[in-house]
Each structure stands twice: as structure tokens, then as C-alpha cells.
Amino acid sequence: IGVFDEIRRVFAATPEAKMRGYGIGRFSFNAKGGRCEACKGHGQKRIEMHFLADVWVTCKECHGMRYNRETLQIRYKGKNIAEVLDMDVQEALAFFENHPKIARRLQTLHDVGLDYVKLGQAATTLSGGEAQRVKLAKELSRVATGRTVYILDEPTTGLHFADIQKLLDVLHRLTDAGNTVIVIEHNLDVIKTADWIIDLGPEGGDAGGQIIAEGPPEAVAQVGASYTGQFLRQVLAVNTGTGG
């Protein structure tokens, strides 16, 4: 979401970095100069096992820190670039609270429930739901146009109840700004807040594909042939205090 570029600028602006002539490129683990060349900035080295899956081991040269010794000597508020990348979003928010550009982008990650993700975490290690929420955070950091359609596939996967509420707050922020959000989801906490539901069935896979019910949550809850409606009816009854 662009936060790493801003962090590199912070390190390049330190007195020590200026004295050594280090630019922002020095603090990229994807480019020569500042990265550890033994592992090419990965922090790990791959060992080919031929008939077995390859094994990744921590780089003995940089000990997993991705950068060379000279780059790691540059510090901001007592931390080097590798230590900052090892911070999770919540830690980094406090660390960069006086840098509005960085804090604003980190806040969007916080808003979508990704406090626990480390700044230097590889995108390939994120789950599908996490990757979707990173994309959402990127959209939130942009200037809203109110003319965008967002399609999400089960974004609540792996989320705690409290984080689901954070996600819903974000989705409603997008719709309140005039955008359209289409969510493929089984989670009733999400379904009950939708403006319009399209329930497919009657079963899954080859036995599905038909529209069983559609409309606002209250209308779908009254359709007896809808499995979603049956469970939604219970949830709505509890929320309104009319259920037993």
C-alpha cells in the first residue's frame, strides 16, 4: 500500500544516511547496494532437494535480516530497517505516529483487522482473506471516487468476531461513499448487514446454481426454502429481541 516507500524515505533522511550518501534505494531489499547479496535480500536461502520439496534456511550472512551490515548501521529512533520490518502493524502505528503519511496508511491496515501482520511479511504468506483486506486497505488510502465496484470472496475467513466488525465498518465506509460492494460470503454477521441478498442453492456444487431467494435480509429470512433464510431468521430474531 506504499508504506514501505515512505519508511525508506525516513531512513534516507537520517543524518547518518545523508553523511554516507545513502538514498532511499539503499533501504530496499530488492535492489543491490543495501541488501544482503548472499541471499539477494530474501533473508533465506533455498536448498534444492531434487525429488523432495525445496527447503528454505535462514541466511548465515545476514541472519535473516535481509540487509548488509552497513545498511543495518543506520538507525531511526534506535531501530534499523530490518527491526522496523519485523514490527507488526500495531507496533509500527505507535512508532511512526509523528509521520502522517505512514500513520495514515498503517491505520487503514488496522481498520481492516490486520494489526498482527508484520511490515516485512511476504505477500505469498498471506491467506486469501488477508490478501483481499490488504487490497481494501490500499483502496481506503486512495482518494475516494464513489464509482468503484468491489468484489470480495469470503473476506471473513480466519477472522475473529471483533475483526469481522472492523471489516464491516470498512465495507460500509465504501458504500457510504457511493461505491458498490459485492461480497460472496457465508458468515451471517456479514449477510445480515447487506442491503440486498442473492441466495443461491438449493444445495452446493452441481446441485446448486439457482436463485432461491433475493431481497433485503428481512425478506430473505421469510423464505422457507432458503437455508440462509432459516438461519438469518434466527439471527434477526435475536437482534430484535423477538426470538425465543
Short mmCIF file of C-alpha atoms in Angstrom, two decimals:
data_model
loop_
_atom_site.label_atom_id
_atom_site.label_comp_id
_atom_site.label_asym_id
_atom_site.label_seq_id
_atom_site.Cartn_x
_atom_site.Cartn_y
_atom_site.Cartn_z
CA ILE A 1 0.00 0.00 0.00
CA GLY A 2 3.01 2.26 -0.39
CA VAL A 3 4.00 2.43 3.26
CA PHE A 4 7.46 0.89 2.71
CA ASP A 5 8.44 3.67 0.29
CA GLU A 6 7.69 6.24 2.98
CA ILE A 7 9.61 4.27 5.61
CA ARG A 8 12.65 4.11 3.33
CA ARG A 9 12.46 7.88 2.91
CA VAL A 10 12.53 8.28 6.70
CA PHE A 11 15.73 6.23 6.95
CA ALA A 12 17.33 8.02 4.00
CA ALA A 13 16.63 11.35 5.73
CA THR A 14 18.57 10.45 8.90
CA PRO A 15 21.83 12.38 9.45
CA GLU A 16 23.98 9.23 9.26
CA ALA A 17 22.41 8.15 5.96
CA LYS A 18 22.90 11.61 4.47
CA MET A 19 26.52 11.68 5.62
CA ARG A 20 27.14 8.33 3.88
CA GLY A 21 25.25 9.38 0.77
CA TYR A 22 22.57 6.70 1.10
CA GLY A 23 19.37 7.31 -0.87
CA ILE A 24 16.04 5.50 -0.45
CA GLY A 25 17.24 2.73 -2.77
CA ARG A 26 19.80 1.75 -0.16
CA PHE A 27 16.98 0.54 2.09
CA SER A 28 15.30 -1.71 -0.46
CA PHE A 29 15.89 -5.45 -0.10
CA ASN A 30 15.05 -5.88 -3.79
CA ALA A 31 18.00 -3.87 -5.11
CA LYS A 32 21.76 -4.17 -4.94
CA GLY A 33 23.61 -1.85 -2.62
CA GLY A 34 21.87 -2.20 0.70
CA ARG A 35 20.59 -5.75 0.61
CA CYS A 36 22.46 -8.88 1.63
CA GLU A 37 23.87 -10.29 -1.59
CA ALA A 38 24.32 -13.77 -0.15
CA CYS A 39 20.54 -14.28 -0.08
CA LYS A 40 19.56 -11.48 -2.51
CA GLY A 41 17.54 -9.77 0.21
CA HIS A 42 15.32 -12.75 0.98
CA GLY A 43 16.74 -13.42 4.43
CA GLN A 44 16.66 -17.10 3.50
CA LYS A 45 18.44 -19.38 1.06
CA ARG A 46 16.82 -22.17 -0.88
CA ILE A 47 18.25 -25.66 -0.81
CA GLU A 48 17.13 -27.82 -3.72
CA MET A 49 16.11 -31.31 -2.59
CA HIS A 50 15.57 -32.68 -6.12
CA PHE A 51 12.87 -35.32 -5.51
CA LEU A 52 11.51 -33.54 -2.42
CA ALA A 53 10.16 -30.05 -1.88
CA ASP A 54 12.84 -27.36 -1.66
CA VAL A 55 13.89 -26.29 1.84
CA TRP A 56 14.45 -22.67 2.90
CA VAL A 57 17.04 -21.98 5.61
CA THR A 58 17.98 -18.73 7.34
CA CYS A 59 20.82 -16.90 5.61
CA LYS A 60 24.05 -17.29 7.63
CA GLU A 61 25.41 -14.00 6.32
CA CYS A 62 22.62 -11.63 7.42
CA HIS A 63 20.89 -14.00 9.90
CA GLY A 64 17.54 -13.40 8.21
CA MET A 65 17.74 -9.59 8.35
CA ARG A 66 17.91 -9.18 4.54
CA TYR A 67 20.35 -6.24 4.59
CA ASN A 68 24.13 -5.92 4.74
CA ARG A 69 25.99 -4.70 7.81
CA GLU A 70 26.49 -1.12 6.58
CA THR A 71 22.78 -0.61 5.91
CA LEU A 72 21.83 -2.01 9.32
CA GLN A 73 24.08 0.57 10.98
CA ILE A 74 21.59 3.30 10.03
CA ARG A 75 19.04 3.74 12.79
CA TYR A 76 15.89 5.75 13.30
CA LYS A 77 14.63 6.10 16.88
CA GLY A 78 17.03 3.30 17.84
CA LYS A 79 15.78 0.82 15.22
CA ASN A 80 17.38 -0.30 11.98
CA ILE A 81 15.38 -1.02 8.84
CA ALA A 82 15.24 -4.78 9.49
CA GLU A 83 13.90 -4.26 13.02
CA VAL A 84 11.21 -1.94 11.67
CA LEU A 85 10.16 -4.51 9.06
CA ASP A 86 9.84 -7.05 11.87
CA MET A 87 7.24 -4.86 13.60
CA ASP A 88 3.58 -5.68 13.26
CA VAL A 89 1.11 -3.01 12.16
CA GLN A 90 0.09 -2.13 15.70
CA GLU A 91 3.70 -1.59 16.83
CA ALA A 92 4.51 0.41 13.72
CA LEU A 93 1.49 2.69 14.21
CA ALA A 94 2.88 3.83 17.55
CA PHE A 95 6.45 4.01 16.22
CA PHE A 96 5.55 6.27 13.27
CA GLU A 97 2.79 8.27 14.93
CA ASN A 98 4.58 11.53 14.04
CA HIS A 99 4.74 10.68 10.33
CA PRO A 100 1.25 11.36 8.92
CA LYS A 101 1.80 9.67 5.54
CA ILE A 102 2.98 6.44 7.17
CA ALA A 103 0.47 6.53 10.01
CA ARG A 104 -2.45 7.06 7.63
CA ARG A 105 -1.55 4.02 5.54
CA LEU A 106 -0.93 1.86 8.60
CA GLN A 107 -4.27 2.99 10.02
CA THR A 108 -6.05 1.51 7.00
CA LEU A 109 -4.43 -1.87 7.72
CA HIS A 110 -5.57 -1.54 11.33
CA ASP A 111 -9.08 -0.70 10.16
CA VAL A 112 -9.37 -3.95 8.19
CA GLY A 113 -8.18 -6.07 11.15
CA LEU A 114 -4.57 -6.68 10.09
CA ASP A 115 -2.84 -5.41 13.24
CA TYR A 116 -0.91 -8.66 13.57
CA VAL A 117 0.69 -8.63 10.10
CA LYS A 118 4.39 -7.73 10.04
CA LEU A 119 5.51 -4.92 7.75
CA GLY A 120 8.08 -7.12 6.03
CA GLN A 121 5.84 -10.18 5.70
CA ALA A 122 5.91 -11.71 2.23
CA ALA A 123 2.67 -11.40 0.28
CA THR A 124 2.88 -15.13 -0.54
CA THR A 125 2.38 -15.98 3.15
CA LEU A 126 -0.96 -14.18 3.38
CA SER A 127 -4.22 -16.10 3.20
CA GLY A 128 -6.75 -15.26 0.52
CA GLY A 129 -8.85 -13.30 3.01
CA GLU A 130 -5.82 -11.38 4.27
CA ALA A 131 -4.74 -10.53 0.73
CA GLN A 132 -8.20 -9.16 -0.03
CA ARG A 133 -8.09 -7.00 3.09
CA VAL A 134 -4.67 -5.63 2.12
CA LYS A 135 -6.21 -4.59 -1.20
CA LEU A 136 -9.09 -2.99 0.70
CA ALA A 137 -6.61 -1.07 2.83
CA LYS A 138 -4.91 0.16 -0.33
CA GLU A 139 -8.24 1.39 -1.67
CA LEU A 140 -9.02 3.16 1.60
CA SER A 141 -5.73 5.04 1.39
CA ARG A 142 -6.69 6.46 -2.01
CA VAL A 143 -8.91 9.43 -2.76
CA ALA A 144 -12.46 8.07 -2.99
CA THR A 145 -14.26 8.37 -6.33
CA GLY A 146 -17.57 6.82 -5.28
CA ARG A 147 -17.76 4.96 -8.58
CA THR A 148 -15.93 1.71 -7.88
CA VAL A 149 -17.31 -1.85 -7.69
CA TYR A 150 -15.53 -4.09 -5.17
CA ILE A 151 -15.94 -7.90 -5.31
CA LEU A 152 -14.79 -9.89 -2.28
CA ASP A 153 -14.75 -13.68 -1.89
CA GLU A 154 -15.26 -14.74 1.74
CA PRO A 155 -13.14 -11.95 3.27
CA THR A 156 -14.04 -13.04 6.82
CA THR A 157 -12.11 -16.33 6.58
CA GLY A 158 -9.95 -16.71 9.70
CA LEU A 159 -11.21 -13.52 11.32
CA HIS A 160 -12.08 -13.08 14.98
CA PHE A 161 -15.58 -11.73 15.72
CA ALA A 162 -14.14 -8.33 16.67
CA ASP A 163 -12.19 -8.16 13.41
CA ILE A 164 -15.30 -9.02 11.41
CA GLN A 165 -16.93 -5.90 12.83
CA LYS A 166 -13.89 -3.87 11.76
CA LEU A 167 -14.21 -5.28 8.26
CA LEU A 168 -17.90 -4.43 8.16
CA ASP A 169 -17.15 -0.86 9.23
CA VAL A 170 -14.74 -0.59 6.30
CA LEU A 171 -17.21 -2.04 3.80
CA HIS A 172 -19.90 0.37 4.95
CA ARG A 173 -17.46 3.25 4.61
CA LEU A 174 -17.00 2.27 0.98
CA THR A 175 -20.74 2.06 0.29
CA ASP A 176 -21.45 5.27 2.19
CA ALA A 177 -19.02 6.96 -0.21
CA GLY A 178 -21.17 5.80 -3.14
CA ASN A 179 -19.25 2.66 -4.13
CA THR A 180 -20.76 -0.79 -4.69
CA VAL A 181 -19.54 -3.78 -2.66
CA ILE A 182 -20.39 -7.34 -3.74
CA VAL A 183 -19.47 -9.99 -1.15
CA ILE A 184 -19.57 -13.77 -1.59
CA GLU A 185 -19.97 -14.89 1.99
CA HIS A 186 -21.48 -17.48 4.36
CA ASN A 187 -20.95 -15.50 7.56
CA LEU A 188 -24.29 -14.36 8.94
CA ASP A 189 -22.74 -11.32 10.63
CA VAL A 190 -21.96 -10.04 7.14
CA ILE A 191 -25.13 -11.28 5.45
CA LYS A 192 -27.48 -9.62 7.94
CA THR A 193 -25.99 -6.17 7.21
CA ALA A 194 -26.33 -6.42 3.42
CA ASP A 195 -28.64 -4.09 1.52
CA TRP A 196 -29.57 -6.89 -0.89
CA ILE A 197 -29.01 -10.65 -0.67
CA ILE A 198 -28.96 -13.16 -3.54
CA ASP A 199 -29.16 -16.69 -2.10
CA LEU A 200 -28.05 -19.47 -4.45
CA GLY A 201 -28.99 -23.12 -4.00
CA PRO A 202 -30.79 -25.25 -3.17
CA GLU A 203 -27.59 -27.19 -2.44
CA GLY A 204 -23.90 -26.70 -3.14
CA GLY A 205 -21.87 -27.59 -6.22
CA ASP A 206 -23.75 -29.30 -9.08
CA ALA A 207 -26.94 -29.31 -7.02
CA GLY A 208 -26.96 -25.53 -6.78
CA GLY A 209 -26.83 -22.54 -9.06
CA GLN A 210 -30.46 -21.48 -8.77
CA ILE A 211 -31.63 -18.27 -7.14
CA ILE A 212 -33.62 -19.43 -4.13
CA ALA A 213 -34.28 -16.02 -2.64
CA GLU A 214 -33.30 -12.41 -3.09
CA GLY A 215 -34.03 -9.14 -1.39
CA PRO A 216 -33.18 -7.36 1.86
CA PRO A 217 -32.29 -9.58 4.86
CA GLU A 218 -35.79 -9.36 6.35
CA ALA A 219 -37.36 -10.60 3.11
CA VAL A 220 -34.92 -13.49 2.60
CA ALA A 221 -35.48 -14.56 6.21
CA GLN A 222 -39.13 -15.28 5.35
CA VAL A 223 -38.35 -17.70 2.50
CA GLY A 224 -38.77 -21.21 3.88
CA ALA A 225 -36.89 -22.89 1.01
CA SER A 226 -33.76 -20.85 1.73
CA TYR A 227 -31.23 -22.39 4.11
CA THR A 228 -29.69 -18.97 4.50
CA GLY A 229 -33.12 -17.53 5.25
CA GLN A 230 -33.75 -20.09 8.00
CA PHE A 231 -30.57 -19.18 9.88
CA LEU A 232 -30.96 -15.50 9.08
CA ARG A 233 -34.43 -15.56 10.64
CA GLN A 234 -32.92 -16.77 13.91
CA VAL A 235 -30.19 -14.12 13.86
CA LEU A 236 -32.60 -11.29 13.10
CA ALA A 237 -34.98 -12.51 15.81
CA VAL A 238 -32.19 -12.44 18.39
CA ASN A 239 -31.08 -8.98 17.28
CA THR A 240 -34.58 -7.57 17.59
CA GLY A 241 -35.24 -9.38 20.84
CA THR A 242 -38.25 -11.28 19.46
CA GLY A 243 -36.70 -14.74 19.41
CA GLY A 244 -37.10 -17.44 22.00
#
